[in-house]
PDB file of C-alpha atoms in Angstrom:
ATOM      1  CA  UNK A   1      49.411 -16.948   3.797  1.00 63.00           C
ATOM      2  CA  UNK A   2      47.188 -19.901   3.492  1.00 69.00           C
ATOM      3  CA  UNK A   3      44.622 -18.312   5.952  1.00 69.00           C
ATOM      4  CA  UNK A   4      44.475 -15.139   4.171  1.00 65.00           C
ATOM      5  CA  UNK A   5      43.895 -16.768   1.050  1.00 70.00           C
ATOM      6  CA  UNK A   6      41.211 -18.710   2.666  1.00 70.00           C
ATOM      7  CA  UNK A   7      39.733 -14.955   3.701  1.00 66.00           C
ATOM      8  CA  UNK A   8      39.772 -13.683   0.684  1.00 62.00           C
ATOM      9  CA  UNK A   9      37.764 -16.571  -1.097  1.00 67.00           C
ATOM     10  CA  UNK A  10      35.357 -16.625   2.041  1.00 69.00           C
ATOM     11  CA  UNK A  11      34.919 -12.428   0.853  1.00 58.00           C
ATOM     12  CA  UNK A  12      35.102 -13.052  -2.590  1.00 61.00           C
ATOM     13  CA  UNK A  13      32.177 -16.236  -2.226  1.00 65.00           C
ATOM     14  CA  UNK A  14      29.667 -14.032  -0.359  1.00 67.00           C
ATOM     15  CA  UNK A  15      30.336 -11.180  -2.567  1.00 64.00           C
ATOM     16  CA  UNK A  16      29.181 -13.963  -5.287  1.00 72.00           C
ATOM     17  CA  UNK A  17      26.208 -14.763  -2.913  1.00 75.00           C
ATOM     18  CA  UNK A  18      24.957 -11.094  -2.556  1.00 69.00           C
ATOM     19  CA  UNK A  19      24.935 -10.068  -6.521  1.00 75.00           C
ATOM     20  CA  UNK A  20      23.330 -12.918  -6.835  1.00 76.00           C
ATOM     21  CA  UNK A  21      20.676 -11.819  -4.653  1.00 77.00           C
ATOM     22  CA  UNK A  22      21.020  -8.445  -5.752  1.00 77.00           C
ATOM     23  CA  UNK A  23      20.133  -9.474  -9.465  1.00 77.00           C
ATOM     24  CA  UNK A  24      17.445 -12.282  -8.725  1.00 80.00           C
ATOM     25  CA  UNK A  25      14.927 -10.986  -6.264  1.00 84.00           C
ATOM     26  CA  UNK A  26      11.914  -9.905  -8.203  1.00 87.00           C
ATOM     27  CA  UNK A  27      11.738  -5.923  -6.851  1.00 89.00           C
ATOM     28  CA  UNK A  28      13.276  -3.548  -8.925  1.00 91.00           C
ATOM     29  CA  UNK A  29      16.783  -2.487  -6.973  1.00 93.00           C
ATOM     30  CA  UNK A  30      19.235  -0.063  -7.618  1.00 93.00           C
ATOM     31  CA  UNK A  31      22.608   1.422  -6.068  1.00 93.00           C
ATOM     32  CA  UNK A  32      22.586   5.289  -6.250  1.00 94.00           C
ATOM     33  CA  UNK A  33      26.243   7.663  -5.454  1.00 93.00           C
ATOM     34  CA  UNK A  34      25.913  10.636  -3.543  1.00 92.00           C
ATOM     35  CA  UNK A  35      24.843  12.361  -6.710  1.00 90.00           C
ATOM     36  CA  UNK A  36      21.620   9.819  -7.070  1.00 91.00           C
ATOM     37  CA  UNK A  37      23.433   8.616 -10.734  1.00 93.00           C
ATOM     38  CA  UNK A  38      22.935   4.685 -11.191  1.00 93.00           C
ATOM     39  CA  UNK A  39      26.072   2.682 -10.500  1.00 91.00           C
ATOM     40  CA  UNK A  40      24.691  -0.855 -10.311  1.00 91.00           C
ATOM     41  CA  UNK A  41      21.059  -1.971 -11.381  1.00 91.00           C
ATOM     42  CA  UNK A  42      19.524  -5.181 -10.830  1.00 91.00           C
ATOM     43  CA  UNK A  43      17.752  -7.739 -13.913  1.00 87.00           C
ATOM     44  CA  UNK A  44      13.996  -6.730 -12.261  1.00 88.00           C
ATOM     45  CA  UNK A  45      14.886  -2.860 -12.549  1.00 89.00           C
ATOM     46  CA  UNK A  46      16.166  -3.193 -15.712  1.00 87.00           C
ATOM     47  CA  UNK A  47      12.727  -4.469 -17.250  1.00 83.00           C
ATOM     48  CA  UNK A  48      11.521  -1.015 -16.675  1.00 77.00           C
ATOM     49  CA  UNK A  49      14.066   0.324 -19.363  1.00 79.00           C
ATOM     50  CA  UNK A  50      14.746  -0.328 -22.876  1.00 75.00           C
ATOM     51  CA  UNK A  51      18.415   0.254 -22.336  1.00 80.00           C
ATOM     52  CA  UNK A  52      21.072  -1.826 -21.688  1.00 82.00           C
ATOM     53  CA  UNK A  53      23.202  -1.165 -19.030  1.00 82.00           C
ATOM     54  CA  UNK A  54      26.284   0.610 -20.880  1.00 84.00           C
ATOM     55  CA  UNK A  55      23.175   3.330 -21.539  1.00 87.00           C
ATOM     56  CA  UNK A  56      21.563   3.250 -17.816  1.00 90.00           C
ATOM     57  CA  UNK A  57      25.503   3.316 -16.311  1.00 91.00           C
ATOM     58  CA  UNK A  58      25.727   7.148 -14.578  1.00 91.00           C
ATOM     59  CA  UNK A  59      22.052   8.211 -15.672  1.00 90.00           C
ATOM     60  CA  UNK A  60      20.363  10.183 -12.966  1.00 90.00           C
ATOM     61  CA  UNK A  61      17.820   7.906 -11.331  1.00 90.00           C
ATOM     62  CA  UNK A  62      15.057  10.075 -12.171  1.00 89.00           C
ATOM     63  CA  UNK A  63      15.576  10.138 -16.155  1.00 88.00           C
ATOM     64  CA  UNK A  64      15.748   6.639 -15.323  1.00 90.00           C
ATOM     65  CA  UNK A  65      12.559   6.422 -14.179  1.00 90.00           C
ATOM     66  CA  UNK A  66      11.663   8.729 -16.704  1.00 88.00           C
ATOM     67  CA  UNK A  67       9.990  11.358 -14.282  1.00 89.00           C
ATOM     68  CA  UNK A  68       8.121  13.954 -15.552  1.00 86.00           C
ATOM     69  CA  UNK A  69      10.013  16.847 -13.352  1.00 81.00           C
ATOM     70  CA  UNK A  70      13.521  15.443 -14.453  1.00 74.00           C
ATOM     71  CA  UNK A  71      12.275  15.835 -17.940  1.00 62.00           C
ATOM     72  CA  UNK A  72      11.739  19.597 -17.911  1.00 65.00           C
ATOM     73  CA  UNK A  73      14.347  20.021 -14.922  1.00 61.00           C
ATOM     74  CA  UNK A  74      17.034  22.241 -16.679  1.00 53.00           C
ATOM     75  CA  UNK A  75      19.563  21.008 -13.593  1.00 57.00           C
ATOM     76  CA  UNK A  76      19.886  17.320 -12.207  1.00 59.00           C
ATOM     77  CA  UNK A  77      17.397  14.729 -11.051  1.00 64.00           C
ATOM     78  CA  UNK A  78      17.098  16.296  -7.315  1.00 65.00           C
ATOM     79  CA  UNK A  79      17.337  19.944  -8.101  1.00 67.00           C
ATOM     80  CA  UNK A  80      14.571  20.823  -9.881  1.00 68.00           C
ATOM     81  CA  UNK A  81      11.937  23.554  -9.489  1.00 71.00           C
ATOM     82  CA  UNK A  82       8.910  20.774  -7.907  1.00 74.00           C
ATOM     83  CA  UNK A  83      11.768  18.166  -7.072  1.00 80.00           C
ATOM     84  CA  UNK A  84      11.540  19.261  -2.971  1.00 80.00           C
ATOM     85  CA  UNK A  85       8.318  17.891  -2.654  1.00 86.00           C
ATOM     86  CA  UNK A  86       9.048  15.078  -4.195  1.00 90.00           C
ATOM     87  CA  UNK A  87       8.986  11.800  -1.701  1.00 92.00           C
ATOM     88  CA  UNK A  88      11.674   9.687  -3.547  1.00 93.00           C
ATOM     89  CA  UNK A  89      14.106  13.129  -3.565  1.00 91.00           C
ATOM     90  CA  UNK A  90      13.101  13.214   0.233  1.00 92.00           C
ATOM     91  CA  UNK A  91      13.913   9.532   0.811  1.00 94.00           C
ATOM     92  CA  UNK A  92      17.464   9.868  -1.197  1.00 93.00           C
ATOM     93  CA  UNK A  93      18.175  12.720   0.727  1.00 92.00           C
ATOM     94  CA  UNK A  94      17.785  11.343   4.347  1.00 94.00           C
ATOM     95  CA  UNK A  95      19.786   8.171   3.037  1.00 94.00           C
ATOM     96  CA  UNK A  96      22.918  10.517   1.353  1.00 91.00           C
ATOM     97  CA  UNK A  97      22.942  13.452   4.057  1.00 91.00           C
ATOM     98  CA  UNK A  98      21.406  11.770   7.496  1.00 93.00           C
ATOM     99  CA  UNK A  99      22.521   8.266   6.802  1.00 92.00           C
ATOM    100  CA  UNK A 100      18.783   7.136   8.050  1.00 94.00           C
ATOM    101  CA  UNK A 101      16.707   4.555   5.852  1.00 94.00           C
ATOM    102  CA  UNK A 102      13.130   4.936   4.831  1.00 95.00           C
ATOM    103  CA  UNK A 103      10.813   1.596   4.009  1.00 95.00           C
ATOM    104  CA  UNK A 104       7.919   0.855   2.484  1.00 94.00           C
ATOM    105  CA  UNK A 105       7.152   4.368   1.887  1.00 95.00           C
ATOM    106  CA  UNK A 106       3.489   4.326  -1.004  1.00 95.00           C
ATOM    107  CA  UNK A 107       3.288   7.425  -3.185  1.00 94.00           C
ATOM    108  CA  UNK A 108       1.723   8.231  -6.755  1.00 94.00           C
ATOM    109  CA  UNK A 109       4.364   9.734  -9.276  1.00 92.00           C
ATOM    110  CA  UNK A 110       3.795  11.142 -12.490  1.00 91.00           C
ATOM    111  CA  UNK A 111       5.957   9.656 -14.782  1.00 91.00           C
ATOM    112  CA  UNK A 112       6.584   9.563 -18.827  1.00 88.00           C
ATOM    113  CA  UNK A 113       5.477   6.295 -20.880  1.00 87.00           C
ATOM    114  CA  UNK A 114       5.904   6.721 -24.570  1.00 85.00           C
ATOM    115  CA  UNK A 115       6.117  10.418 -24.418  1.00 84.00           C
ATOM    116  CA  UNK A 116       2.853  10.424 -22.169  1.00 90.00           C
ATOM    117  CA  UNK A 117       2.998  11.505 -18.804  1.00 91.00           C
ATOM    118  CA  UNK A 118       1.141   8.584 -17.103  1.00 93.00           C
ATOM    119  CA  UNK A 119       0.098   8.704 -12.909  1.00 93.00           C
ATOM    120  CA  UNK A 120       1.402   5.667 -11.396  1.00 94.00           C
ATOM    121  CA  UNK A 121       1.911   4.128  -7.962  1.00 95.00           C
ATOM    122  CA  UNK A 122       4.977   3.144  -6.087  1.00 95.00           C
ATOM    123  CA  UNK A 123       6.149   1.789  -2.928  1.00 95.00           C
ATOM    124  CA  UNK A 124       9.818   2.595  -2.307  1.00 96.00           C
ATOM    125  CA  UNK A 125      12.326   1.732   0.388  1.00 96.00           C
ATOM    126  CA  UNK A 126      16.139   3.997   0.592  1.00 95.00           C
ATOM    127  CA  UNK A 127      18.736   2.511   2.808  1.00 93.00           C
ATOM    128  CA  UNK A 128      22.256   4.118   3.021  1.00 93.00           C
ATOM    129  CA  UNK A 129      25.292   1.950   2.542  1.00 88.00           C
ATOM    130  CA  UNK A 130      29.321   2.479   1.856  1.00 87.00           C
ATOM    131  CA  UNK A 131      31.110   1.284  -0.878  1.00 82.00           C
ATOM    132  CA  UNK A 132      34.296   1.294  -1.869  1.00 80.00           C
ATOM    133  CA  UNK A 133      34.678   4.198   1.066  1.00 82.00           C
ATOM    134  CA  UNK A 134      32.213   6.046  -0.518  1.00 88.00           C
ATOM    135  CA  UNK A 135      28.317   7.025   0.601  1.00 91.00           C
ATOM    136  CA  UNK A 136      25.806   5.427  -1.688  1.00 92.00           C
ATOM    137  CA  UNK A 137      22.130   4.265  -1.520  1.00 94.00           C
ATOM    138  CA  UNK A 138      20.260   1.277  -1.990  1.00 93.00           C
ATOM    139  CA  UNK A 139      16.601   2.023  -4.057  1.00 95.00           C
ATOM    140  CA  UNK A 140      14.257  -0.251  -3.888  1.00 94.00           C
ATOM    141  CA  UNK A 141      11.069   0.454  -6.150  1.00 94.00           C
ATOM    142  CA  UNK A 142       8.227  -1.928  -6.390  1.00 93.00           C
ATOM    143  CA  UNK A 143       5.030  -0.890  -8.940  1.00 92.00           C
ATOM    144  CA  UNK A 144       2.255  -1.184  -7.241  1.00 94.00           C
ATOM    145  CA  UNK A 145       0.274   0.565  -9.455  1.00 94.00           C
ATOM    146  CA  UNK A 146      -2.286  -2.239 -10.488  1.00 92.00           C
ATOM    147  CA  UNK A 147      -2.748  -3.119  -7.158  1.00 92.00           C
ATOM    148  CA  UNK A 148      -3.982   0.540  -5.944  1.00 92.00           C
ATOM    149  CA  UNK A 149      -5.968   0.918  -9.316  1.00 90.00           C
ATOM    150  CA  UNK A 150      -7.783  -2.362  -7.886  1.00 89.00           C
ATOM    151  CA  UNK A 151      -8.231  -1.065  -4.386  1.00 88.00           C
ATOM    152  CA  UNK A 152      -9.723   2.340  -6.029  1.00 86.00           C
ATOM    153  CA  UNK A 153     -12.310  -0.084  -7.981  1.00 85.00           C
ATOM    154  CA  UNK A 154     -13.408  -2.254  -4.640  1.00 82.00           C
ATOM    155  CA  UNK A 155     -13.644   1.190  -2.664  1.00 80.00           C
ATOM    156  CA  UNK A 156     -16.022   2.965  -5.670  1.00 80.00           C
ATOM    157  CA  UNK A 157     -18.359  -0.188  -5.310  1.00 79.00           C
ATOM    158  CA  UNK A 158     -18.841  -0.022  -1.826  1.00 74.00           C
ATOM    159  CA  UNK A 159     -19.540   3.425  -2.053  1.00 75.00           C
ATOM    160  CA  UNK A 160     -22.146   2.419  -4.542  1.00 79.00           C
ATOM    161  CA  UNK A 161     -23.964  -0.033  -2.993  1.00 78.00           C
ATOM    162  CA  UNK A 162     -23.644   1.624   0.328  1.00 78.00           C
ATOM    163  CA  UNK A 163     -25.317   4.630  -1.379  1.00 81.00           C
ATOM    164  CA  UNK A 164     -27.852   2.476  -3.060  1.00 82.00           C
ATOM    165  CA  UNK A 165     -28.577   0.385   0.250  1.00 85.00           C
ATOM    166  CA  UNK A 166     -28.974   4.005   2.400  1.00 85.00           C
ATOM    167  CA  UNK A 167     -32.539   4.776   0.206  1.00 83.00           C
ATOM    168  CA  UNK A 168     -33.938   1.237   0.362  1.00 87.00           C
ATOM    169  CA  UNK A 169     -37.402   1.320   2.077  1.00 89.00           C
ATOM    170  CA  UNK A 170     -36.434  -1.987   4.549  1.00 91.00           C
ATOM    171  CA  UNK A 171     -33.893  -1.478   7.291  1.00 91.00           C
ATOM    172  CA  UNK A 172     -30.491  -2.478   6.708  1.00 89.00           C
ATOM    173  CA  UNK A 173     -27.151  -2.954   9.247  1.00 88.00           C
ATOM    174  CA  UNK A 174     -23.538  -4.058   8.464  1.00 85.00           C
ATOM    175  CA  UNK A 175     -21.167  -5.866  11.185  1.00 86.00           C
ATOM    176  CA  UNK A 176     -17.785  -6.077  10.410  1.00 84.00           C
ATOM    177  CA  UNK A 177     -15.168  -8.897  11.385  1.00 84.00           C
ATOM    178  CA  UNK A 178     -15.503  -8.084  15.025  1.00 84.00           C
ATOM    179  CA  UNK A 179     -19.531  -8.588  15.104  1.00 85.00           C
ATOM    180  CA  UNK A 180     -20.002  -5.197  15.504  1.00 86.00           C
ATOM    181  CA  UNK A 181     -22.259  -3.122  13.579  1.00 85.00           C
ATOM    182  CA  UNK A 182     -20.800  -0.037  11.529  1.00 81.00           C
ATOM    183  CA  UNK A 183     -23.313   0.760   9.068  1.00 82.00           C
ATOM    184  CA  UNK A 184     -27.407   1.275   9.340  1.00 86.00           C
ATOM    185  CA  UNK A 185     -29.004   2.904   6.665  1.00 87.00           C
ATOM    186  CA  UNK A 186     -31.378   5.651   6.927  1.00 88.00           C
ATOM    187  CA  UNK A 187     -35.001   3.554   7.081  1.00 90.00           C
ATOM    188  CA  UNK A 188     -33.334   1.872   9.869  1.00 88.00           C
ATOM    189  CA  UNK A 189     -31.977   5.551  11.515  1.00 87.00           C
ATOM    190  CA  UNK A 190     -35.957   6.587  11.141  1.00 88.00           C
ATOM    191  CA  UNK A 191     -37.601   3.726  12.454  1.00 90.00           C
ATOM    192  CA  UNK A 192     -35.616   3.368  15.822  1.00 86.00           C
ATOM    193  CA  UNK A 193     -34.906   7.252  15.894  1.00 84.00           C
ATOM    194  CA  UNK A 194     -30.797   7.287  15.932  1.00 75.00           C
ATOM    195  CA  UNK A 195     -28.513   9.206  14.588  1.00 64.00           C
ATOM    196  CA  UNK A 196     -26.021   7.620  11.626  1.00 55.00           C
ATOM    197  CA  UNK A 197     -23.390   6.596  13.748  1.00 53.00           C
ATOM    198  CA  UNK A 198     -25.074   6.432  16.989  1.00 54.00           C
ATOM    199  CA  UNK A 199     -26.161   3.005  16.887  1.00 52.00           C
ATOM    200  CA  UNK A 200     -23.906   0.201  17.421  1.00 55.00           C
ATOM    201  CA  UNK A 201     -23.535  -3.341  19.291  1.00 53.00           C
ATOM    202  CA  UNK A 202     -23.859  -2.203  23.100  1.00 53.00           C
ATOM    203  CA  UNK A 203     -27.515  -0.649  21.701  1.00 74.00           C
ATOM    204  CA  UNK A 204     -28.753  -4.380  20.370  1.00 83.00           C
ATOM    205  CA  UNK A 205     -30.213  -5.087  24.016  1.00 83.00           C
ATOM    206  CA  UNK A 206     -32.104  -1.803  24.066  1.00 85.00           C
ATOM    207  CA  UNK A 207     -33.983  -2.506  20.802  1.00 89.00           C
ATOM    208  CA  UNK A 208     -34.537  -5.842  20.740  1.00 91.00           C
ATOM    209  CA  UNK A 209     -37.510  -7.464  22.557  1.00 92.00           C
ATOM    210  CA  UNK A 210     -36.619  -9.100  25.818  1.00 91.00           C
ATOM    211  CA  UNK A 211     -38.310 -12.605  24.742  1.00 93.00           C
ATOM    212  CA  UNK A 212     -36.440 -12.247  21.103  1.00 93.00           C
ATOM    213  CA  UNK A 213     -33.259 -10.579  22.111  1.00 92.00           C
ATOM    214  CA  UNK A 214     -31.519 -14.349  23.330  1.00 93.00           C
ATOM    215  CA  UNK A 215     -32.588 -15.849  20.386  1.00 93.00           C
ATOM    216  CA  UNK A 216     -31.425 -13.277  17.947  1.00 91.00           C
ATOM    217  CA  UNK A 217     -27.922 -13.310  19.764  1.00 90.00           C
ATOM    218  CA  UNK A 218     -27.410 -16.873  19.080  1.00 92.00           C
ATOM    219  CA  UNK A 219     -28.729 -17.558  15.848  1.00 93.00           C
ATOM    220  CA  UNK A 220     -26.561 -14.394  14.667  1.00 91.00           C
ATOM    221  CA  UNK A 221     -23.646 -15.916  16.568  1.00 91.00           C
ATOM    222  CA  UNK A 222     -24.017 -19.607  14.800  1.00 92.00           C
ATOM    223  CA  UNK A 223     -24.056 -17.706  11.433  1.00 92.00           C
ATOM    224  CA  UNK A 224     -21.602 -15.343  11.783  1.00 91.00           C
ATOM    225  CA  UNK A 225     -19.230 -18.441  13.123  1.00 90.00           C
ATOM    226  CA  UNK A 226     -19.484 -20.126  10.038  1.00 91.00           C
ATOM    227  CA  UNK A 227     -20.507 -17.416   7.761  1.00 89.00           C
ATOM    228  CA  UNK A 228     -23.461 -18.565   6.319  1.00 91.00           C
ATOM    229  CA  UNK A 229     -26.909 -16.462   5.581  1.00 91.00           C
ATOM    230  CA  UNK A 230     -29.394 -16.356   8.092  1.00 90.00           C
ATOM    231  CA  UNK A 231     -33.136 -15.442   8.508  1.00 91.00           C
ATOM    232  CA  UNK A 232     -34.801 -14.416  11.644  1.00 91.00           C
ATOM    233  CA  UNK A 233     -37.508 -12.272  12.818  1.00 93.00           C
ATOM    234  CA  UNK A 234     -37.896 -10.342  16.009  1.00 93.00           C
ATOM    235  CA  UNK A 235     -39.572  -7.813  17.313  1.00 93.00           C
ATOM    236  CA  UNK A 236     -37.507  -4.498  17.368  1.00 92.00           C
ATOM    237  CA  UNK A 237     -38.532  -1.039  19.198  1.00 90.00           C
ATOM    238  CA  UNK A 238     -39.377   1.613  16.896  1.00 91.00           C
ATOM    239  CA  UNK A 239     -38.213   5.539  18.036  1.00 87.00           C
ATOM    240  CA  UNK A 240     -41.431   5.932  19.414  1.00 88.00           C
ATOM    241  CA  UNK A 241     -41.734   3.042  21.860  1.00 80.00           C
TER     242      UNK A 241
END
């Protein structure tokens, strides 16, 4: 008797341990039944509503989320008319009818914030998992809308400059992380006579100088080592020898 008591304490302690988990990590989490209604919701998920949990309890997890196809879905949160091609639907699914998980999964979703239906960003992760001899599903949804809004903004201004740069009347090259040349814009493409994408690295030798082509190696080297600016000149073979 003693050692099932001590069982059922060891069960009852890591039960303890997991909701405590469960309710503390800082990704929104929630535990889905086989007819994707919330059963149990964690404190991060819970910011995302202005409900308590007596009102979240047995909501369909996409009026949850307010989604805008649940909203004008006359049937459940699954079922409606553009709900199939829906990624999170597809996720839930694989979890409730294949028992296979899905992770990490990025996807814009058009969703409702004050009555406005708003395009944001999520990266969601389904596992399946039995409770209570029943098939349920673990959610995990984390916003990551800021953070693709901010990659959006970097990716514009490198499209600007890169536009700006191809026009310039001096030549121009770009080597990425691996010291090898990606970009030349198109003063450079005229002078030596390439094509935009033609040129990279294994070409340096050909259009260098031989008494400069050593010196330019090294002195790009030492920069690029420490990443500092550098000056040089050389002589460099234009497209028509």
């Amino acid at each position: 008797i003693d050692r099932i008591r001590r069982a059922e304490k060891e069960v009852i302690a890591k039960q303890r341990k997991l909701e405590t988990i469960f309710n503390t990590v800082p990704v929104g989490m929630l535990i889905l039944n086989e007819e994707r209604r919330i059963e149990q919701i964690n404190w991060e998920a819970m910011k995302k509503s202005r409900q308590d949990f007596a009102e979240i309890y047995d909501q369909p997890v996409g009026e949850f989320f307010q989604c805008v196809n649940s909203s004008i879905s006359p049937k459940s949160c699954g079922e409606g008319l553009h709900c199939s091609t829906c990624p999170m639907a597809r996720m839930l699914n694989k979890a409730l009818l294949l028992g296979e998980s899905s992770h990490g999964e990025e996807f814009p979703k058009m969703i409702n914030v004050d009555g406005v239906p708003t395009r944001v960003w999520w990266r969601v992760s389904a596992a399946p998992l039995f409770l209570n001899n029943r098939r349920n599903v673990l959610l995990i949804v984390e916003d990551i809308t800021q953070y693709k809004l901010l990659q959006e903004n970097l990716s514009k201004s490198c499209d600007f400059y890169l536009t700006l740069f191809e026009n310039f009347p001096v030549l121009i090259w770009r080597a990425g992380i691996n010291k090898t040349c990606d970009y030349f814009n198109r003063s450079w493409q005229e002078f030596t006579g390439g094509k935009n994408g033609e040129r990279t690295d294994c070409d340096w030798q050909d259009l260098v100088h031989s008494g400069d082509y050593l010196r330019r190696c090294r002195e790009f080297d030492s920069a690029f080592s420490v990443q500092r600016p550098f000056s040089l000149e050389y002589r460099l073979k234009r497209h028509d020898g």
